[in-house]
Coordinates of C-alpha atoms and ligand atoms in Angstrom, one line a residue:
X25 CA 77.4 99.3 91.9
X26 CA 80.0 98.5 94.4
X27 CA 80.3 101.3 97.5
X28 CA 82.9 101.6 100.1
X29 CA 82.3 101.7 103.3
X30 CA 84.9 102.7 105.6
X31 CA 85.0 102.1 109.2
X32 CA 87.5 104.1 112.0
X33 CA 87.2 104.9 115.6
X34 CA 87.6 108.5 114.4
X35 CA 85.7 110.0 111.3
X36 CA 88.2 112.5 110.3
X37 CA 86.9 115.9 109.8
X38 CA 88.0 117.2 106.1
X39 CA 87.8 120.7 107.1
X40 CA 90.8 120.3 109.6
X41 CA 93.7 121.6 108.0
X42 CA 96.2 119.6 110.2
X43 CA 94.7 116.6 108.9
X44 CA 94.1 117.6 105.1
X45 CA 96.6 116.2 102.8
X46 CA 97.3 112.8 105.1
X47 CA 95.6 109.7 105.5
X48 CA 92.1 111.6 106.2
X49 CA 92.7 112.8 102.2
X50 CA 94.0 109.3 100.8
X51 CA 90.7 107.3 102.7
X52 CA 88.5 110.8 101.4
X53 CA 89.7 110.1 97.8
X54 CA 88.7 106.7 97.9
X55 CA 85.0 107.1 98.9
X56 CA 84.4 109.5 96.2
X57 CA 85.8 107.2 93.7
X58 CA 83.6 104.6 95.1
X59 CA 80.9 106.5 96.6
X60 CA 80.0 105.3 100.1
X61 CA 80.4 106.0 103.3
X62 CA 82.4 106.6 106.4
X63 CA 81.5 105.6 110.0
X64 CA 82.6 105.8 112.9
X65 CA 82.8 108.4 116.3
X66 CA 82.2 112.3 115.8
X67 CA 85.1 112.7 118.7
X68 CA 82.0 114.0 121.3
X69 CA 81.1 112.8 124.5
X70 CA 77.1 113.0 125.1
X71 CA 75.1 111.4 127.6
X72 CA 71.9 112.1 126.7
X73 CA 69.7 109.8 124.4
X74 CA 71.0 111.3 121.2
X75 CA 74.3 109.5 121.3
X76 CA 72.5 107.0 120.3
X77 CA 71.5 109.1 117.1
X78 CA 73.5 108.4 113.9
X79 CA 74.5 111.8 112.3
X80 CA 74.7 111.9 108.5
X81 CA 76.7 114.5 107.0
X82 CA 78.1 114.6 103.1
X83 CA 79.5 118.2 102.6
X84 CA 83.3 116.1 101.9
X85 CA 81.7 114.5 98.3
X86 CA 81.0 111.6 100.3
X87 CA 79.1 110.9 103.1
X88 CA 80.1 110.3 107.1
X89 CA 78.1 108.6 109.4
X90 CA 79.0 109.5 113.1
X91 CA 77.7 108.6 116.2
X92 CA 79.1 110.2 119.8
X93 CA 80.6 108.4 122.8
X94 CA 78.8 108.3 126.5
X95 CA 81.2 109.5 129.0
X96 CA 80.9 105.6 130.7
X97 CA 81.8 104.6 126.8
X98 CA 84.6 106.8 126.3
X99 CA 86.2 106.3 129.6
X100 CA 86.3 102.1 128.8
X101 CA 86.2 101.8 125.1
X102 CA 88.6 104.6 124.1
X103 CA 90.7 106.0 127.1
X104 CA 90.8 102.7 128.7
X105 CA 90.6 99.7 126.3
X106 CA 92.2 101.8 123.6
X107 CA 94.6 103.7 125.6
X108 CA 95.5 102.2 128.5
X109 CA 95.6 98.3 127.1
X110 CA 95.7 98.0 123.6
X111 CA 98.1 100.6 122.5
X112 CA 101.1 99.7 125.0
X113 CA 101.1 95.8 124.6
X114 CA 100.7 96.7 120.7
X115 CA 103.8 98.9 121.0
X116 CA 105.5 96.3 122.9
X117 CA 105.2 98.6 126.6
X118 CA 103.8 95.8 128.8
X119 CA 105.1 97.5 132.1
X120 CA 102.9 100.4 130.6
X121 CA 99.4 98.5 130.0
X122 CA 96.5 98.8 132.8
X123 CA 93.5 95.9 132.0
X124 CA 91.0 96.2 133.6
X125 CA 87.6 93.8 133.1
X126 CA 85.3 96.9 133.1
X127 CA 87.5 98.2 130.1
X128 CA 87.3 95.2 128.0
X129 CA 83.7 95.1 128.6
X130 CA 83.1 98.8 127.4
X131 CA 85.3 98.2 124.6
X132 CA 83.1 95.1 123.3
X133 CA 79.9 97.2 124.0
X134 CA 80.8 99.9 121.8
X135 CA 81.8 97.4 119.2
X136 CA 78.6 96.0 119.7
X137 CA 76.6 99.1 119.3
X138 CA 79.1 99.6 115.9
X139 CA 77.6 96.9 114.6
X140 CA 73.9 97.8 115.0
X141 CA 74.1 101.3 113.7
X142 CA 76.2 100.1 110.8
X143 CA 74.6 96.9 110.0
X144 CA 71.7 98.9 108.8
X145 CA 74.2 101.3 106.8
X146 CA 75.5 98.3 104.9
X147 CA 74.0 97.5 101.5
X148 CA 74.4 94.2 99.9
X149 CA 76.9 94.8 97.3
X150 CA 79.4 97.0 99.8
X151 CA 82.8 96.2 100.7
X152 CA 83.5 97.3 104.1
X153 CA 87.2 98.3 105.1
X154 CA 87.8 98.2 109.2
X155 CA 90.5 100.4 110.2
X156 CA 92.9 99.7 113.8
X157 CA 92.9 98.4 117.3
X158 CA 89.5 100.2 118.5
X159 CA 87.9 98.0 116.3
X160 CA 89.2 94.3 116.3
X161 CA 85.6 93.0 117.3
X162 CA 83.5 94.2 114.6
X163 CA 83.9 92.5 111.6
X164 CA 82.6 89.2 114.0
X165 CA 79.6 91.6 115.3
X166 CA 78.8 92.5 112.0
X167 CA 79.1 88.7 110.8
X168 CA 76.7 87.6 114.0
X169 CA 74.4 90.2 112.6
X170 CA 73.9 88.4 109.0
X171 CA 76.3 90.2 107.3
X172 CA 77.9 88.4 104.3
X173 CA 79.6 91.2 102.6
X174 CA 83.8 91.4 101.9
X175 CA 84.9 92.7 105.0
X176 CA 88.2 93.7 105.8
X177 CA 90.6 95.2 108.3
X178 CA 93.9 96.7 108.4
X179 CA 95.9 97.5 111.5
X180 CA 98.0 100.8 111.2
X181 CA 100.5 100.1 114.3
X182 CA 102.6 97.0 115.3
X183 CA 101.6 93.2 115.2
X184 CA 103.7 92.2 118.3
X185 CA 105.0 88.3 118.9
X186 CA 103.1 85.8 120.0
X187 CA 104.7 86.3 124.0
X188 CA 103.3 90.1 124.3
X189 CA 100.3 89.6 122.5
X190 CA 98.7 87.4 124.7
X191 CA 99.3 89.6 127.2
X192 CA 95.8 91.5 125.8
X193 CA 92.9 90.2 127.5
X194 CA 90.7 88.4 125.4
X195 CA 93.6 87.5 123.4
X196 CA 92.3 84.6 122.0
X197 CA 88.9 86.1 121.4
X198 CA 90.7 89.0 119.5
X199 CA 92.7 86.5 117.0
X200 CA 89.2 84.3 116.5
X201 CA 87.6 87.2 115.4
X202 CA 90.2 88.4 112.8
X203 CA 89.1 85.3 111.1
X204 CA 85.6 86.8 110.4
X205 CA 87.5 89.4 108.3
X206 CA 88.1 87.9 104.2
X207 CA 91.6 90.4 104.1
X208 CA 93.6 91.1 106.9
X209 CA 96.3 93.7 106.0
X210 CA 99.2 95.0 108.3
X211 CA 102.3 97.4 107.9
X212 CA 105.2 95.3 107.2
X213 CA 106.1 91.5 106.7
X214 CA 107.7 91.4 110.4
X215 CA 104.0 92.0 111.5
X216 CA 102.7 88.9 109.3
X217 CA 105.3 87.0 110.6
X218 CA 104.3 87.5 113.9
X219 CA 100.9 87.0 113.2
X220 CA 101.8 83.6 111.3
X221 CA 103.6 82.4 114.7
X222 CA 100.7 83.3 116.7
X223 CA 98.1 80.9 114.5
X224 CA 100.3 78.2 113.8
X225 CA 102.0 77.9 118.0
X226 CA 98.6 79.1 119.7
X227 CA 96.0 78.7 117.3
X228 CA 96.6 75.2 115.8
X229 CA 96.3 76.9 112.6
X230 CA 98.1 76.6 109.2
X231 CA 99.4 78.8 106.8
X232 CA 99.9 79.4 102.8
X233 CA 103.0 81.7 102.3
X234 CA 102.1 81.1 98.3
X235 CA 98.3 82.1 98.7
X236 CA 99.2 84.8 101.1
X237 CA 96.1 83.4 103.5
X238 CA 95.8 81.8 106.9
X239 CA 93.4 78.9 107.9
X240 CA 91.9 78.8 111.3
X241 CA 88.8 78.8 113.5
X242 CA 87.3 77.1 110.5
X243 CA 87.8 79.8 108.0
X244 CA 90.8 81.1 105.7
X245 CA 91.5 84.3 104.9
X246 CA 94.1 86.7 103.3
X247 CA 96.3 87.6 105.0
X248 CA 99.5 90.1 104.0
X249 CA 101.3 93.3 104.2
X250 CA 100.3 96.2 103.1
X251 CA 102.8 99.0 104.2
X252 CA 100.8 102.9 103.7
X253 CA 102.6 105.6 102.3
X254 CA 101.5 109.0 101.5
X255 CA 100.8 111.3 98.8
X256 CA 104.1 111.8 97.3
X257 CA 103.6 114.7 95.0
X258 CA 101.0 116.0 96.5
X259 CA 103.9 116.5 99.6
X260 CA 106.3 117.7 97.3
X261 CA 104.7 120.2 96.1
X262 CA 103.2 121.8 99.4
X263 CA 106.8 121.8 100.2
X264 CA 107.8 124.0 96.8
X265 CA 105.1 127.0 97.0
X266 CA 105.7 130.9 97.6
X267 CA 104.6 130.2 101.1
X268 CA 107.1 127.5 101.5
X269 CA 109.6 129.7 100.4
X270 CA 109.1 132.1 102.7
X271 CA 109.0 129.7 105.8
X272 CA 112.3 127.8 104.6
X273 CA 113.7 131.7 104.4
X274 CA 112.4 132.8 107.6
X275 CA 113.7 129.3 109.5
X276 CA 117.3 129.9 107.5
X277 CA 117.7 133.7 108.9
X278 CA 116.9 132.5 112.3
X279 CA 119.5 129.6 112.2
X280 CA 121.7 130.7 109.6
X281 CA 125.5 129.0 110.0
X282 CA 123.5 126.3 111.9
X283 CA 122.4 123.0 110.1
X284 CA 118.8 122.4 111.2
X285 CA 117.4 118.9 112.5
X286 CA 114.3 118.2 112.5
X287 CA 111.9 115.7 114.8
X288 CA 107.9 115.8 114.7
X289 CA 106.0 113.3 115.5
X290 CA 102.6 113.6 118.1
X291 CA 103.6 113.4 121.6
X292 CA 104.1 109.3 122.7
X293 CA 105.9 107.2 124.7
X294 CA 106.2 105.1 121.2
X295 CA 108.0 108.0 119.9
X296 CA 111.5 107.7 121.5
X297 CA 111.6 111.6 122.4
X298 CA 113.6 111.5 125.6
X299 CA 115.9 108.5 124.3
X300 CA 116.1 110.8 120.7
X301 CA 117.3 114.3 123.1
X302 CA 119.6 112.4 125.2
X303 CA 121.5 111.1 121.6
X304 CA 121.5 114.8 121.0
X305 CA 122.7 115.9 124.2
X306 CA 125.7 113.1 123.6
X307 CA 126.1 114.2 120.2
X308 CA 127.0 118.2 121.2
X309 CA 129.3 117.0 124.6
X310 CA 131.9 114.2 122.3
X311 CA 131.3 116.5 119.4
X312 CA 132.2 119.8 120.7
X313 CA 133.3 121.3 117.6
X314 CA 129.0 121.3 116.2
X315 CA 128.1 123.2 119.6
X316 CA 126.8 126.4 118.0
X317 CA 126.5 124.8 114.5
X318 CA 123.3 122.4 114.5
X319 CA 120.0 123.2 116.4
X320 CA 117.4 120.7 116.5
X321 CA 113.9 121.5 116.6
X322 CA 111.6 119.5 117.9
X323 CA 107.6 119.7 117.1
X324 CA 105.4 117.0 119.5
X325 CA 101.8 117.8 119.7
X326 CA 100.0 116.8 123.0
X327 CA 97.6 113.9 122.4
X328 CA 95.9 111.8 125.4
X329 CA 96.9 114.3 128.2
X330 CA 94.4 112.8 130.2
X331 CA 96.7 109.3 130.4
X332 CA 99.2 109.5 133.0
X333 CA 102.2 107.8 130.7
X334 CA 101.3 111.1 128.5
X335 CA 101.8 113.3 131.2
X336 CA 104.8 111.9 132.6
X337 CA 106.3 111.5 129.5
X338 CA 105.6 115.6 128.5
X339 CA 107.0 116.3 131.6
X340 CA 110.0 114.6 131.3
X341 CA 111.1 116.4 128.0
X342 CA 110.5 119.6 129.3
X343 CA 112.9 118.6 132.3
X344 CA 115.8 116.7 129.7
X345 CA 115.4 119.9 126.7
X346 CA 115.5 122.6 129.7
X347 CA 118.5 120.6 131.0
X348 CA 120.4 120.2 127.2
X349 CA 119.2 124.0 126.7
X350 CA 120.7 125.5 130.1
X351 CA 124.1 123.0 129.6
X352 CA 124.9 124.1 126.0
X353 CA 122.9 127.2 125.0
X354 CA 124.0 130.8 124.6
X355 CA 123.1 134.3 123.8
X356 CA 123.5 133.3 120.2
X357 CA 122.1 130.2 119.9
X358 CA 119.8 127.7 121.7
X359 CA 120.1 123.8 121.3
X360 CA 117.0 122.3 121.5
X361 CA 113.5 124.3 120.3
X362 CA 111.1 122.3 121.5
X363 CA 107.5 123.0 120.2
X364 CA 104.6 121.5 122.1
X365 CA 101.5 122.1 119.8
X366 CA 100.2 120.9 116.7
X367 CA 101.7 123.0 113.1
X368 CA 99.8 123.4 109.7
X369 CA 101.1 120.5 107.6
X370 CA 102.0 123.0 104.6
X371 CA 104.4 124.4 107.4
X372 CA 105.5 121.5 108.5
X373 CA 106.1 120.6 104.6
X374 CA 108.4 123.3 104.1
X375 CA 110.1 123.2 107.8
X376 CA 111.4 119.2 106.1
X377 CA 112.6 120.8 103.1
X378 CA 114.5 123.2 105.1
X379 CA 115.9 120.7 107.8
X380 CA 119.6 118.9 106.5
X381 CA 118.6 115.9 108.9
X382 CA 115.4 114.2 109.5
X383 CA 115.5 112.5 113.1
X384 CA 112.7 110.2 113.1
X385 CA 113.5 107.4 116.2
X386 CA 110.4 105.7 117.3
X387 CA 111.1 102.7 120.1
X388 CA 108.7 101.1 118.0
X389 CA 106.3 102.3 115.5
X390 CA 103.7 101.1 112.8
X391 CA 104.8 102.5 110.2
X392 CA 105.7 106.2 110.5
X393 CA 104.4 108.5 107.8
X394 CA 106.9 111.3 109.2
X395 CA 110.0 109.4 108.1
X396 CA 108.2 109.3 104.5
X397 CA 107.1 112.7 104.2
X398 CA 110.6 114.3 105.1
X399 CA 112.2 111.8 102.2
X400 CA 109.5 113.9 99.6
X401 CA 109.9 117.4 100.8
X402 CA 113.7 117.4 100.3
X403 CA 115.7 118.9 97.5
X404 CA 116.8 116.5 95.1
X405 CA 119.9 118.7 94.0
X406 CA 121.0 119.2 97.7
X407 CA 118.9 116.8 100.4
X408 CA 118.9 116.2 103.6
X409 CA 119.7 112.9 105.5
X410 CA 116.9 110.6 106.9
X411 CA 117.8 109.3 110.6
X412 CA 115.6 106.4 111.2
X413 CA 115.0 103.8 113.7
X414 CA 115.0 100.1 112.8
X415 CA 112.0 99.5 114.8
X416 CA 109.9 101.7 112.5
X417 CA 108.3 99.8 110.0
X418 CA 109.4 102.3 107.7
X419 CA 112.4 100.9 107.8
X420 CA 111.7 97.7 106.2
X421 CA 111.8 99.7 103.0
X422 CA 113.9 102.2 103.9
X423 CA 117.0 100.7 103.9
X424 CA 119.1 103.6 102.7
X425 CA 118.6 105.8 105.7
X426 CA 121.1 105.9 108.3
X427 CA 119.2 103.0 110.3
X428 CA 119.5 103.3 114.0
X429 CA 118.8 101.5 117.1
X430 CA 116.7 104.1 119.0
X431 CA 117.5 102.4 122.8
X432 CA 121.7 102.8 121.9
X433 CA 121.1 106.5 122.5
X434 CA 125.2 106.8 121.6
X435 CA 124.9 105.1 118.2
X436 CA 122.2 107.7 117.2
X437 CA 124.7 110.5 118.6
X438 CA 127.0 109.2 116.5
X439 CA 124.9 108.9 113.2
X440 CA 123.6 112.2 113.9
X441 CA 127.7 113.7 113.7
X442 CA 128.3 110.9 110.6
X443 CA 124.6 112.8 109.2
X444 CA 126.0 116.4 109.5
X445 CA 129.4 116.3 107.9
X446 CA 127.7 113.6 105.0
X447 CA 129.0 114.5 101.4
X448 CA 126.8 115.6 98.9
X449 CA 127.6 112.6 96.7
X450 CA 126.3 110.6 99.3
X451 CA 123.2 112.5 100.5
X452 CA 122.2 112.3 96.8
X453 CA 122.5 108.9 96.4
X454 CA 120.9 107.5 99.7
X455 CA 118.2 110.3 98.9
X456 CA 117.2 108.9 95.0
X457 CA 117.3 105.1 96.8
X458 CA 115.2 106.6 99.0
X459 CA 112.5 108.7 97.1
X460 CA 112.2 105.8 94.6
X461 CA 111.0 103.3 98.0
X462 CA 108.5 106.6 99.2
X463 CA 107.0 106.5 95.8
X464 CA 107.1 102.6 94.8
X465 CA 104.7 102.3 98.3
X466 CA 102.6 105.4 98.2
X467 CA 99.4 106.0 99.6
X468 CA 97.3 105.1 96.0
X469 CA 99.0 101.8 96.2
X470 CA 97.8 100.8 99.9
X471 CA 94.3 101.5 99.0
X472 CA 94.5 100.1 95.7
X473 CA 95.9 96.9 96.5
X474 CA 94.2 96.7 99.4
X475 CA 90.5 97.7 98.1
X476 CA 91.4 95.0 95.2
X477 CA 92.3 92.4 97.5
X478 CA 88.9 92.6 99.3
X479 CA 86.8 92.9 95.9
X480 CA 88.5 89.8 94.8
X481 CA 87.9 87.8 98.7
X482 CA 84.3 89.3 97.7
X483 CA 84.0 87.5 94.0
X484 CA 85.4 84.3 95.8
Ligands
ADQ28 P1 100.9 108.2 114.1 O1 101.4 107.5 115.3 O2 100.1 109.4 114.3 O3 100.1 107.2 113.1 P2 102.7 108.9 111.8 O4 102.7 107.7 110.8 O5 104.1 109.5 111.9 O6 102.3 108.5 113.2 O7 101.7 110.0 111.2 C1 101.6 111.2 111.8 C2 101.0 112.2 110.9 O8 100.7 113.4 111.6 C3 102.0 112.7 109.8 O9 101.3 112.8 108.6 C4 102.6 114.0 110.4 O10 103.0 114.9 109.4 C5 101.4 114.5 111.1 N1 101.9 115.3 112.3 C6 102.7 114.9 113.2 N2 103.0 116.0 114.1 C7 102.2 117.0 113.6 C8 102.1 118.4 114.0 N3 102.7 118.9 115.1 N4 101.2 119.1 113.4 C9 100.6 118.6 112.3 N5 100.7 117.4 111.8 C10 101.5 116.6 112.5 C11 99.6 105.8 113.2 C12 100.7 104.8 113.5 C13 101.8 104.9 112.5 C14 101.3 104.8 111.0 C15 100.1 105.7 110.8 C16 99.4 105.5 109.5 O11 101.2 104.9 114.8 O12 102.8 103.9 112.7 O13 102.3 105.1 110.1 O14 99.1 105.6 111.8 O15 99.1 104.1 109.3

């Protein structure tokens, strides 16, 4: 019998309600259909011996296998190796990334010490599914360990071209051991095709665009893209109950004769947020006739407060929305309401469905489940408009939002005026278009194809 085994830097805890119904759900569904397990860090810090002890837990329907972080691990592995190098250079923020050699040596440890604990997890007929940057490394660890099994590994943010990747230390290290996985999966096909550049100029490898693999370091693998989605009904429907209702009502008493945008995405330098007020900002000074008629909200949950770039960046929307506030607002209205903590997703469901725009400008992003999740809370009879960058991989496949270019901070002011006086006609068509993409790439099909593509690397 064939189990999954699931690997993340985080094990996400199913009782969380701000992660129920998202990816933690989608990955959840899949181990009980397979039965398995899922590894990875219980999101503690402990420095006596019993970090060391692997936790089993299966009150979820299927079992998690955590271990915790010393503070020497979680200072190199995850705020340093993780945060500090790996996630800037992968966004393309070189003037933002920090290596240092005692990072990159953490980061391979804990990788390392992966390995062992999960090595003796792994039974013989498992296929093991890798997840993100944290964990580049192990599928090689596990390999030098004697493990034959399918392995794969999918990378949720951007591939960057060959010029800022091998600004990661280790670079080549990091590509060789992607070729110890049997099915590399990425967001979009501009990630593959960076990836393709990087083993044909640096790696002296060759590709088959028909076969979907790559051939290098001796081994070929699959290699394609696999762009995640989310549960589309599931999200429609937490945007339709009483409860919805009753938050859409609320949000439209508070804000009534004003069209509502809407931005949420977790506090990042990634996210565009200062670039995404100051479109705003143009938007109410050329366009004076929507002062008093549109209010955006903005939702940002901290995350990583302990990196300075986090900092600075929190502190420089609270200077740019106190400035657009204290320019524009008045005793009737306020501008910008900016919301800096983290909002039950059933809220957030219905706060989409009762937004008319959907302002979703990332300077450069993965994929971006946000842009998706608006798209299935709106009203089909009457929906909103989808604002979205074209550095988001969701835009590869959302081609029917008003596609943006997040830097030209006037171009999105002007989309966002061309957004609020939209026709219905034409919300409703670009909406349908839209929907259709959301639920032709939905969350079932990522880990379908994905889990199929590694059973069948597995047979071969
Ligand atoms: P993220 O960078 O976290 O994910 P995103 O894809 O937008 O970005 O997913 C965020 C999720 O968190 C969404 O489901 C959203 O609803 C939820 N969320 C955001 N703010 C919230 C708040 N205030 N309260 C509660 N929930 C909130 C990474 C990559 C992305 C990639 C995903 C999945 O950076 O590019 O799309 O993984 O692969």
């Amino acid at each position: 019998m064939t189990r999954l085994v699931m690997v993340s830097n985080r094990v996400a805890d199913p009782g969380k309600d701000s992660q129920s119904g998202g990816l933690a759900v989608a990955l959840g569904d899949a181990l009980r259909e397979y039965g398995g397990i899922w590894f990875g860090w219980d999101g503690r810090i402990d420095d006596t011996p019993a970090h060391q002890r692997v936790a089993l837990n299966d009150d979820a329907g299927y079992c998690t296998a955590t271990l915790s972080l010393t503070q020497q691990e979680y200072d190199g592995y995850y705020n340093g190796m993780g945060n500090n190098v790996l996630w800037p250079i992968l966004h393309y923020r070189l003037d933002l990334a920090k290596p240092e050699k005692a990072y990159t040596d953490a980061y391979m440890q804990v990788n390392r010490r992966f390995a062992d604990t999960l090595r003796a997890l792994v039974q013989s007929n498992d296929l093991v599914w890798i997840h993100d940057y944290h964990l580049f490394p192990l599928g090689a660890e596990l390999r030098a360990r004697g493990c034959g099994n399918p392995l794969g590994f999918f990378l949720h943010i951007p591939f960057p071209p060959p010029d800022i990747l091998r600004a990661m230390p280790d670079c080549e290290a990091i590509i060789r051991a992607l070729f110890s996985y049997d099915v590399v999966g990425m967001q979009t096909a501009g990630d593959i095709a960076n990836f393709k550049r990087y083993i044909t100029d640096q790696a002296d490898g060759t590709i088959d665009d028909a076969a979907g693999t790559a051939t290098a370091f001796g081994r070929t693998i699959t290699v394609k893209a696999y762009p995640i989605g989310i549960d589309v009904d599931t999200f429609r429907a937490m945007a339709r109950t009483d409860e919805a209702e009753g938050v859409i009502d609320r949000l439209q008493r508070r804000t009534s004769e004003t069209i509502q945008i809407i931005g949420v995405d977790r506090l990042d330098y990634s996210k565009g947020l200062p670039e995404r007020f100051t479109a705003f900002q143009y938007m109410l000074e050329r366009y004076t006739g929507h002062q008093k008629g549109v209010t955006l909200m903005q939702i940002a949950p901290p995350t990583r407060e302990n990196v300075d770039a986090y900092s600075d960046i929190r502190e420089e929307l609270e200077r740019r929305s106190g400035a657009i506030n204290g320019q524009f607002a008045d005793f009737d209205w306020t501008p910008i309401r900016y919301i800096h903590r983290p909002i039950a997703r059933r809220t957030l469901a219905a706060l989409f469905r009762g937004s008319r725009i959907g302002l979703v400008t990332p300077l450069r992003d993965g994929m971006n489940l946000v842009a998706k999740e608006y798209v299935a809370a709106q009203n089909d009879d009457d929906p909103g408009v989808l604002i979205l960058s074209k550095f988001a991989g969701a835009a590869e496949d959302l081609q029917d939002a008003l596609l943006v270019n997040p830097y030209d901070t006037s171009e999105v002011g002007e989309k966002i005026a061309e957004a609020i006086s939209m026709p219905l006609g034409q919300r409703r068509e670009r909406h349908e278009a839209l929907l259709a993409r959301v639920r032709a790439n939905d969350v079932n099909r990522w880990r379908s194809s994905f889990i199929s593509d590694l059973s069948r690397a597995g047979e071969a």
